[in-house]
């Protein structure tokens, strides 16, 4: 996932991994060091590893602090104005994927200031963002101590909070509950190459117009920020990473990922920069931004005009 200027890294505790992947913890410090060079920020997206509990999350936060992740200058921090003890504090940010798999009472025990094993005011205290799965979750999150909520999903019919038409209402609910709202936008979705049964959840990119539609709905919701799902989740077809047309022999049986034709490999990065500029009220464009063909320039101009009308 990508948040404005921030890399949100999928993370498992040391020695653990996705069933189809390899451990990633050893990569965190090198990525933080590289992020410093490029003036980027990084935070962790804690995945639902085997036997994950609220207490194991506390262990994860302690570990991240002890390893120097959360004290690294490139680790992303946010002020917590509704912090229960110190409203002036700035805390390292963690996204908790599938946070609903842990019972609310367990979360309250670590996230509320009076919880039995609270993280609040400890050296490993953190700004915790849970996954919104119901429209009423912001009220729940407030009652159990979460600082924010995010929507993550781009696929159709996954959750009510991930449907962008609900974001104005959801944003209002979150503000009433003093929980920061972070909707997730994306260019499209197609995981049929790895889940052939899942085509009914596919979302057509419509040459960037779906991406704009989600951005438009996010802005109307007055969020604290917004995330992008995803930079490089190729298996789910939600990536914005540069993509060139596949050049594979006709005898290959593997499915090629979608490219961005008739536009360039950087088409979705250009759209992303337009959205970021609009949200942050920036005017500057990076070198090479205008190096595109006529078709792409016309498509970019059309969407840019819509963005300017939105802000």
mmCIF file of C-alpha atoms in Angstrom:
data_model
loop_
_atom_site.group_PDB
_atom_site.id
_atom_site.type_symbol
_atom_site.label_atom_id
_atom_site.label_comp_id
_atom_site.label_asym_id
_atom_site.label_seq_id
_atom_site.Cartn_x
_atom_site.Cartn_y
_atom_site.Cartn_z
ATOM 1 C CA UNK A 1 0.000 0.000 0.000
ATOM 2 C CA UNK A 2 1.097 3.597 -0.667
ATOM 3 C CA UNK A 3 0.118 6.576 1.498
ATOM 4 C CA UNK A 4 1.087 10.095 0.405
ATOM 5 C CA UNK A 5 4.887 10.097 0.626
ATOM 6 C CA UNK A 6 4.814 6.979 2.801
ATOM 7 C CA UNK A 7 5.537 3.341 2.008
ATOM 8 C CA UNK A 8 3.289 1.023 4.009
ATOM 9 C CA UNK A 9 5.187 -2.275 4.154
ATOM 10 C CA UNK A 10 3.515 -5.649 4.558
ATOM 11 C CA UNK A 11 5.153 -7.081 7.686
ATOM 12 C CA UNK A 12 5.328 -10.337 9.623
ATOM 13 C CA UNK A 13 7.306 -10.896 12.842
ATOM 14 C CA UNK A 14 10.865 -12.181 12.492
ATOM 15 C CA UNK A 15 10.966 -15.689 11.052
ATOM 16 C CA UNK A 16 7.336 -15.602 9.899
ATOM 17 C CA UNK A 17 5.870 -14.990 6.458
ATOM 18 C CA UNK A 18 2.904 -15.294 4.152
ATOM 19 C CA UNK A 19 2.232 -18.999 3.397
ATOM 20 C CA UNK A 20 3.445 -18.384 -0.162
ATOM 21 C CA UNK A 21 6.285 -16.027 0.692
ATOM 22 C CA UNK A 22 9.483 -15.643 2.664
ATOM 23 C CA UNK A 23 10.301 -13.748 5.888
ATOM 24 C CA UNK A 24 10.587 -10.007 5.326
ATOM 25 C CA UNK A 25 11.611 -8.592 8.695
ATOM 26 C CA UNK A 26 15.305 -8.476 7.762
ATOM 27 C CA UNK A 27 14.436 -6.018 4.966
ATOM 28 C CA UNK A 28 12.920 -3.336 7.205
ATOM 29 C CA UNK A 29 16.106 -1.531 8.272
ATOM 30 C CA UNK A 30 17.614 -1.476 4.751
ATOM 31 C CA UNK A 31 14.328 -0.060 3.428
ATOM 32 C CA UNK A 32 14.254 2.587 6.169
ATOM 33 C CA UNK A 33 17.821 3.580 5.322
ATOM 34 C CA UNK A 34 16.972 3.806 1.626
ATOM 35 C CA UNK A 35 13.824 5.805 2.401
ATOM 36 C CA UNK A 36 15.982 8.373 4.199
ATOM 37 C CA UNK A 37 18.042 8.875 1.049
ATOM 38 C CA UNK A 38 14.904 9.666 -0.958
ATOM 39 C CA UNK A 39 13.218 11.685 1.803
ATOM 40 C CA UNK A 40 10.424 9.132 2.056
ATOM 41 C CA UNK A 41 8.731 7.696 5.134
ATOM 42 C CA UNK A 42 7.935 4.085 5.983
ATOM 43 C CA UNK A 43 5.511 2.360 8.340
ATOM 44 C CA UNK A 44 4.463 -1.243 8.917
ATOM 45 C CA UNK A 45 1.268 -3.035 7.891
ATOM 46 C CA UNK A 46 0.988 -5.897 10.397
ATOM 47 C CA UNK A 47 -0.408 -8.963 8.657
ATOM 48 C CA UNK A 48 -2.691 -11.584 10.324
ATOM 49 C CA UNK A 49 0.008 -14.101 11.191
ATOM 50 C CA UNK A 50 -0.701 -17.433 12.886
ATOM 51 C CA UNK A 51 -1.819 -17.061 16.528
ATOM 52 C CA UNK A 52 -1.898 -13.256 16.362
ATOM 53 C CA UNK A 53 -3.465 -11.743 19.493
ATOM 54 C CA UNK A 54 -3.571 -8.336 21.137
ATOM 55 C CA UNK A 55 -0.713 -9.424 23.389
ATOM 56 C CA UNK A 56 1.378 -10.597 20.447
ATOM 57 C CA UNK A 57 0.756 -7.183 18.860
ATOM 58 C CA UNK A 58 2.245 -5.616 22.007
ATOM 59 C CA UNK A 59 5.264 -7.872 21.524
ATOM 60 C CA UNK A 60 5.482 -6.698 17.903
ATOM 61 C CA UNK A 61 5.456 -3.040 18.969
ATOM 62 C CA UNK A 62 8.140 -3.708 21.569
ATOM 63 C CA UNK A 63 10.209 -5.523 18.967
ATOM 64 C CA UNK A 64 9.881 -2.698 16.420
ATOM 65 C CA UNK A 65 10.975 -0.217 19.089
ATOM 66 C CA UNK A 66 13.857 -2.388 20.311
ATOM 67 C CA UNK A 67 15.114 -2.984 16.763
ATOM 68 C CA UNK A 68 15.164 0.748 16.114
ATOM 69 C CA UNK A 69 12.458 0.723 13.444
ATOM 70 C CA UNK A 70 10.133 3.201 15.106
ATOM 71 C CA UNK A 71 12.946 5.517 16.256
ATOM 72 C CA UNK A 72 14.494 5.626 12.779
ATOM 73 C CA UNK A 73 14.196 9.109 11.214
ATOM 74 C CA UNK A 74 12.433 7.595 8.179
ATOM 75 C CA UNK A 75 9.724 5.871 10.209
ATOM 76 C CA UNK A 76 6.362 7.601 9.703
ATOM 77 C CA UNK A 77 4.907 9.308 12.757
ATOM 78 C CA UNK A 78 1.670 11.210 13.297
ATOM 79 C CA UNK A 79 0.460 13.537 16.037
ATOM 80 C CA UNK A 80 -2.266 12.055 18.178
ATOM 81 C CA UNK A 81 -4.428 15.023 19.274
ATOM 82 C CA UNK A 82 -6.933 12.692 20.920
ATOM 83 C CA UNK A 83 -4.262 10.766 22.788
ATOM 84 C CA UNK A 84 -5.665 9.765 26.149
ATOM 85 C CA UNK A 85 -2.608 10.869 28.142
ATOM 86 C CA UNK A 86 -0.445 13.275 26.128
ATOM 87 C CA UNK A 87 -2.251 15.139 23.294
ATOM 88 C CA UNK A 88 1.057 16.686 22.151
ATOM 89 C CA UNK A 89 2.720 13.374 21.445
ATOM 90 C CA UNK A 90 3.798 12.100 18.029
ATOM 91 C CA UNK A 91 3.568 8.345 17.572
ATOM 92 C CA UNK A 92 4.931 5.769 15.098
ATOM 93 C CA UNK A 93 2.164 4.548 12.777
ATOM 94 C CA UNK A 94 1.050 0.934 12.362
ATOM 95 C CA UNK A 95 -1.724 -0.366 10.103
ATOM 96 C CA UNK A 96 -3.370 -3.561 11.389
ATOM 97 C CA UNK A 97 -4.725 -5.701 8.569
ATOM 98 C CA UNK A 98 -7.794 -7.805 9.492
ATOM 99 C CA UNK A 99 -7.912 -6.171 12.920
ATOM 100 C CA UNK A 100 -11.448 -7.573 13.334
ATOM 101 C CA UNK A 101 -9.971 -11.055 13.919
ATOM 102 C CA UNK A 102 -8.974 -9.893 17.415
ATOM 103 C CA UNK A 103 -11.851 -9.353 19.860
ATOM 104 C CA UNK A 104 -12.631 -5.714 20.763
ATOM 105 C CA UNK A 105 -12.078 -6.439 24.470
ATOM 106 C CA UNK A 106 -8.559 -7.609 23.677
ATOM 107 C CA UNK A 107 -7.878 -4.431 21.719
ATOM 108 C CA UNK A 108 -9.226 -2.303 24.572
ATOM 109 C CA UNK A 109 -6.854 -4.017 26.997
ATOM 110 C CA UNK A 110 -3.839 -2.681 25.084
ATOM 111 C CA UNK A 111 -5.116 0.508 23.400
ATOM 112 C CA UNK A 112 -7.038 2.224 26.210
ATOM 113 C CA UNK A 113 -5.026 4.150 28.790
ATOM 114 C CA UNK A 114 -6.602 2.135 31.608
ATOM 115 C CA UNK A 115 -6.221 -1.201 29.813
ATOM 116 C CA UNK A 116 -4.663 -4.053 31.765
ATOM 117 C CA UNK A 117 -1.621 -4.216 29.456
ATOM 118 C CA UNK A 118 -1.854 -0.792 27.832
ATOM 119 C CA UNK A 119 0.735 0.473 25.375
ATOM 120 C CA UNK A 120 -0.177 4.085 26.141
ATOM 121 C CA UNK A 121 2.708 6.229 27.421
ATOM 122 C CA UNK A 122 5.069 3.283 27.054
ATOM 123 C CA UNK A 123 8.243 3.647 24.957
ATOM 124 C CA UNK A 124 6.540 1.482 22.313
ATOM 125 C CA UNK A 125 3.267 3.452 22.231
ATOM 126 C CA UNK A 126 1.915 3.740 18.681
ATOM 127 C CA UNK A 127 -0.643 5.397 16.410
ATOM 128 C CA UNK A 128 -2.837 2.399 15.556
ATOM 129 C CA UNK A 129 -4.978 2.236 12.410
ATOM 130 C CA UNK A 130 -7.472 -0.630 12.180
ATOM 131 C CA UNK A 131 -9.321 -2.076 9.192
ATOM 132 C CA UNK A 132 -12.864 -0.728 8.808
ATOM 133 C CA UNK A 133 -15.281 -3.528 7.922
ATOM 134 C CA UNK A 134 -18.621 -2.002 8.994
ATOM 135 C CA UNK A 135 -19.973 1.539 8.688
ATOM 136 C CA UNK A 136 -20.272 1.647 12.487
ATOM 137 C CA UNK A 137 -16.650 0.679 13.103
ATOM 138 C CA UNK A 138 -15.406 4.213 13.820
ATOM 139 C CA UNK A 139 -17.600 4.333 16.919
ATOM 140 C CA UNK A 140 -16.267 0.918 17.919
ATOM 141 C CA UNK A 141 -12.671 1.966 17.235
ATOM 142 C CA UNK A 142 -13.088 5.048 19.413
ATOM 143 C CA UNK A 143 -14.384 2.948 22.306
ATOM 144 C CA UNK A 144 -11.437 0.524 22.180
ATOM 145 C CA UNK A 145 -8.624 3.002 21.573
ATOM 146 C CA UNK A 146 -7.752 2.940 17.866
ATOM 147 C CA UNK A 147 -6.421 6.220 16.475
ATOM 148 C CA UNK A 148 -7.623 5.714 12.908
ATOM 149 C CA UNK A 149 -9.347 3.435 10.436
ATOM 150 C CA UNK A 150 -8.630 2.508 6.818
ATOM 151 C CA UNK A 151 -10.571 0.682 4.109
ATOM 152 C CA UNK A 152 -7.836 -1.103 2.075
ATOM 153 C CA UNK A 153 -9.994 -3.086 -0.395
ATOM 154 C CA UNK A 154 -10.425 -2.145 -4.056
ATOM 155 C CA UNK A 155 -12.333 -5.236 -5.250
ATOM 156 C CA UNK A 156 -16.118 -5.061 -5.641
ATOM 157 C CA UNK A 157 -18.482 -6.296 -2.934
ATOM 158 C CA UNK A 158 -15.829 -6.731 -0.246
ATOM 159 C CA UNK A 159 -17.029 -4.424 2.531
ATOM 160 C CA UNK A 160 -19.332 -1.429 2.946
ATOM 161 C CA UNK A 161 -16.483 0.856 4.071
ATOM 162 C CA UNK A 162 -14.469 0.053 0.932
ATOM 163 C CA UNK A 163 -17.315 1.231 -1.340
ATOM 164 C CA UNK A 164 -16.364 4.815 -2.139
ATOM 165 C CA UNK A 165 -20.017 5.898 -2.367
ATOM 166 C CA UNK A 166 -20.168 5.383 1.421
ATOM 167 C CA UNK A 167 -17.145 7.512 2.260
ATOM 168 C CA UNK A 168 -18.872 10.816 2.946
ATOM 169 C CA UNK A 169 -21.075 9.098 5.513
ATOM 170 C CA UNK A 170 -18.182 7.087 6.908
ATOM 171 C CA UNK A 171 -15.977 10.165 7.125
ATOM 172 C CA UNK A 172 -18.702 11.939 9.090
ATOM 173 C CA UNK A 173 -19.064 8.980 11.465
ATOM 174 C CA UNK A 174 -15.299 8.917 12.033
ATOM 175 C CA UNK A 175 -15.112 12.648 12.794
ATOM 176 C CA UNK A 176 -17.977 12.319 15.268
ATOM 177 C CA UNK A 177 -16.054 9.518 16.966
ATOM 178 C CA UNK A 178 -12.686 11.355 16.863
ATOM 179 C CA UNK A 179 -11.139 8.601 14.766
ATOM 180 C CA UNK A 180 -9.006 9.607 11.771
ATOM 181 C CA UNK A 181 -10.357 8.290 8.458
ATOM 182 C CA UNK A 182 -8.012 6.953 5.743
ATOM 183 C CA UNK A 183 -9.899 5.683 2.673
ATOM 184 C CA UNK A 184 -7.941 3.548 0.223
ATOM 185 C CA UNK A 185 -8.135 4.313 -3.485
ATOM 186 C CA UNK A 186 -6.910 2.201 -6.385
ATOM 187 C CA UNK A 187 -6.849 2.114 -10.192
ATOM 188 C CA UNK A 188 -8.757 -1.150 -10.601
ATOM 189 C CA UNK A 189 -8.751 -4.797 -9.578
ATOM 190 C CA UNK A 190 -8.292 -8.122 -11.346
ATOM 191 C CA UNK A 191 -7.004 -11.183 -9.500
ATOM 192 C CA UNK A 192 -8.327 -13.705 -12.024
ATOM 193 C CA UNK A 193 -4.798 -14.923 -12.811
ATOM 194 C CA UNK A 194 -4.435 -16.274 -9.267
ATOM 195 C CA UNK A 195 -8.116 -16.655 -8.289
ATOM 196 C CA UNK A 196 -10.063 -17.665 -11.428
ATOM 197 C CA UNK A 197 -13.252 -17.996 -9.364
ATOM 198 C CA UNK A 198 -13.119 -14.335 -8.315
ATOM 199 C CA UNK A 199 -13.865 -12.518 -11.576
ATOM 200 C CA UNK A 200 -17.097 -11.048 -10.186
ATOM 201 C CA UNK A 201 -14.959 -8.816 -7.951
ATOM 202 C CA UNK A 202 -12.943 -7.384 -10.851
ATOM 203 C CA UNK A 203 -12.950 -3.611 -11.378
ATOM 204 C CA UNK A 204 -12.150 -2.226 -14.841
ATOM 205 C CA UNK A 205 -9.562 0.543 -14.848
ATOM 206 C CA UNK A 206 -11.452 2.480 -17.574
ATOM 207 C CA UNK A 207 -8.257 4.268 -18.628
ATOM 208 C CA UNK A 208 -7.781 5.959 -15.267
ATOM 209 C CA UNK A 209 -11.364 7.095 -14.726
ATOM 210 C CA UNK A 210 -12.062 4.573 -11.966
ATOM 211 C CA UNK A 211 -8.946 5.799 -10.150
ATOM 212 C CA UNK A 212 -10.208 9.374 -10.439
ATOM 213 C CA UNK A 213 -13.681 8.367 -9.255
ATOM 214 C CA UNK A 214 -12.250 6.903 -6.046
ATOM 215 C CA UNK A 215 -10.058 9.965 -5.507
ATOM 216 C CA UNK A 216 -13.081 12.231 -6.037
ATOM 217 C CA UNK A 217 -15.086 10.318 -3.428
ATOM 218 C CA UNK A 218 -12.132 10.328 -1.020
ATOM 219 C CA UNK A 219 -11.754 14.116 -1.226
ATOM 220 C CA UNK A 220 -15.479 14.638 -0.603
ATOM 221 C CA UNK A 221 -15.158 12.578 2.596
ATOM 222 C CA UNK A 222 -12.673 15.100 4.083
ATOM 223 C CA UNK A 223 -10.248 12.391 5.190
ATOM 224 C CA UNK A 224 -7.174 12.744 7.386
ATOM 225 C CA UNK A 225 -5.277 11.251 4.433
ATOM 226 C CA UNK A 226 -5.742 8.513 1.901
ATOM 227 C CA UNK A 227 -3.898 5.368 0.927
ATOM 228 C CA UNK A 228 -3.306 3.774 -2.463
ATOM 229 C CA UNK A 229 -3.928 0.067 -2.965
ATOM 230 C CA UNK A 230 -1.502 -0.681 -4.364
ATOM 231 C CA UNK A 231 1.934 0.166 -5.663
ATOM 232 C CA UNK A 232 2.893 -3.365 -6.689
ATOM 233 C CA UNK A 233 0.190 -5.928 -5.841
ATOM 234 C CA UNK A 234 0.496 -7.443 -9.320
ATOM 235 C CA UNK A 235 -1.351 -10.620 -8.409
ATOM 236 C CA UNK A 236 -4.496 -8.588 -7.710
ATOM 237 C CA UNK A 237 -4.100 -6.239 -10.660
ATOM 238 C CA UNK A 238 -4.249 -3.121 -8.483
ATOM 239 C CA UNK A 239 -0.700 -1.901 -9.106
ATOM 240 C CA UNK A 240 0.325 1.583 -10.213
ATOM 241 C CA UNK A 241 3.964 0.560 -10.666
ATOM 242 C CA UNK A 242 5.234 1.148 -14.231
ATOM 243 C CA UNK A 243 4.073 -1.668 -16.527
ATOM 244 C CA UNK A 244 5.365 -2.379 -20.007
ATOM 245 C CA UNK A 245 3.587 -4.662 -22.511
ATOM 246 C CA UNK A 246 4.558 -8.294 -22.016
ATOM 247 C CA UNK A 247 6.763 -9.816 -24.704
ATOM 248 C CA UNK A 248 6.194 -13.543 -24.321
ATOM 249 C CA UNK A 249 6.405 -16.378 -26.843
ATOM 250 C CA UNK A 250 2.959 -17.587 -27.979
ATOM 251 C CA UNK A 251 3.770 -21.025 -26.535
ATOM 252 C CA UNK A 252 3.853 -19.686 -22.965
ATOM 253 C CA UNK A 253 0.802 -20.706 -20.959
ATOM 254 C CA UNK A 254 1.207 -18.192 -18.137
ATOM 255 C CA UNK A 255 -1.138 -15.217 -18.095
ATOM 256 C CA UNK A 256 0.416 -11.815 -18.756
ATOM 257 C CA UNK A 257 -0.405 -9.015 -16.353
ATOM 258 C CA UNK A 258 -2.379 -6.093 -17.724
ATOM 259 C CA UNK A 259 -0.319 -3.214 -19.050
ATOM 260 C CA UNK A 260 -1.513 0.362 -19.511
ATOM 261 C CA UNK A 261 -1.756 0.580 -23.307
ATOM 262 C CA UNK A 262 -2.375 2.816 -25.199
ATOM 263 C CA UNK A 263 -0.650 4.859 -22.497
ATOM 264 C CA UNK A 264 2.911 4.714 -21.216
ATOM 265 C CA UNK A 265 4.279 2.575 -18.403
ATOM 266 C CA UNK A 266 4.143 5.647 -16.115
ATOM 267 C CA UNK A 267 0.496 6.547 -16.749
ATOM 268 C CA UNK A 268 -0.756 5.704 -13.245
ATOM 269 C CA UNK A 269 2.217 7.351 -11.577
ATOM 270 C CA UNK A 270 1.306 10.540 -13.439
ATOM 271 C CA UNK A 271 -2.302 10.304 -12.280
ATOM 272 C CA UNK A 272 -1.118 9.668 -8.732
ATOM 273 C CA UNK A 273 1.014 12.808 -8.801
ATOM 274 C CA UNK A 274 -1.982 14.831 -9.996
ATOM 275 C CA UNK A 275 -4.064 13.499 -7.095
ATOM 276 C CA UNK A 276 -1.306 14.156 -4.557
ATOM 277 C CA UNK A 277 -0.803 17.698 -5.862
ATOM 278 C CA UNK A 278 -4.533 18.372 -5.551
ATOM 279 C CA UNK A 279 -4.789 16.939 -2.035
ATOM 280 C CA UNK A 280 -1.659 18.709 -0.747
ATOM 281 C CA UNK A 281 -2.295 21.880 -2.803
ATOM 282 C CA UNK A 282 1.032 21.572 -4.579
ATOM 283 C CA UNK A 283 1.731 22.985 -8.051
ATOM 284 C CA UNK A 284 5.115 21.540 -8.983
ATOM 285 C CA UNK A 285 5.420 18.554 -11.324
ATOM 286 C CA UNK A 286 8.516 16.330 -11.499
ATOM 287 C CA UNK A 287 10.981 16.459 -14.422
ATOM 288 C CA UNK A 288 9.780 14.391 -17.346
ATOM 289 C CA UNK A 289 6.118 14.543 -16.327
ATOM 290 C CA UNK A 290 5.102 15.957 -19.721
ATOM 291 C CA UNK A 291 7.127 13.440 -21.758
ATOM 292 C CA UNK A 292 4.119 11.525 -23.083
ATOM 293 C CA UNK A 293 2.373 10.836 -26.360
ATOM 294 C CA UNK A 294 -0.726 12.662 -27.586
ATOM 295 C CA UNK A 295 -3.189 9.972 -26.424
ATOM 296 C CA UNK A 296 -1.809 10.022 -22.915
ATOM 297 C CA UNK A 297 -1.609 13.810 -22.781
ATOM 298 C CA UNK A 298 -5.290 14.055 -23.745
ATOM 299 C CA UNK A 299 -6.301 11.464 -21.141
ATOM 300 C CA UNK A 300 -4.225 13.170 -18.430
ATOM 301 C CA UNK A 301 -5.653 16.579 -19.335
ATOM 302 C CA UNK A 302 -9.223 15.272 -19.196
ATOM 303 C CA UNK A 303 -8.733 13.779 -15.741
ATOM 304 C CA UNK A 304 -6.754 16.796 -14.513
ATOM 305 C CA UNK A 305 -9.678 19.018 -15.526
ATOM 306 C CA UNK A 306 -12.026 16.840 -13.467
ATOM 307 C CA UNK A 307 -9.636 16.981 -10.504
ATOM 308 C CA UNK A 308 -9.470 20.779 -10.647
ATOM 309 C CA UNK A 309 -13.271 20.898 -10.641
ATOM 310 C CA UNK A 310 -13.312 18.649 -7.558
ATOM 311 C CA UNK A 311 -10.997 20.690 -5.366
#
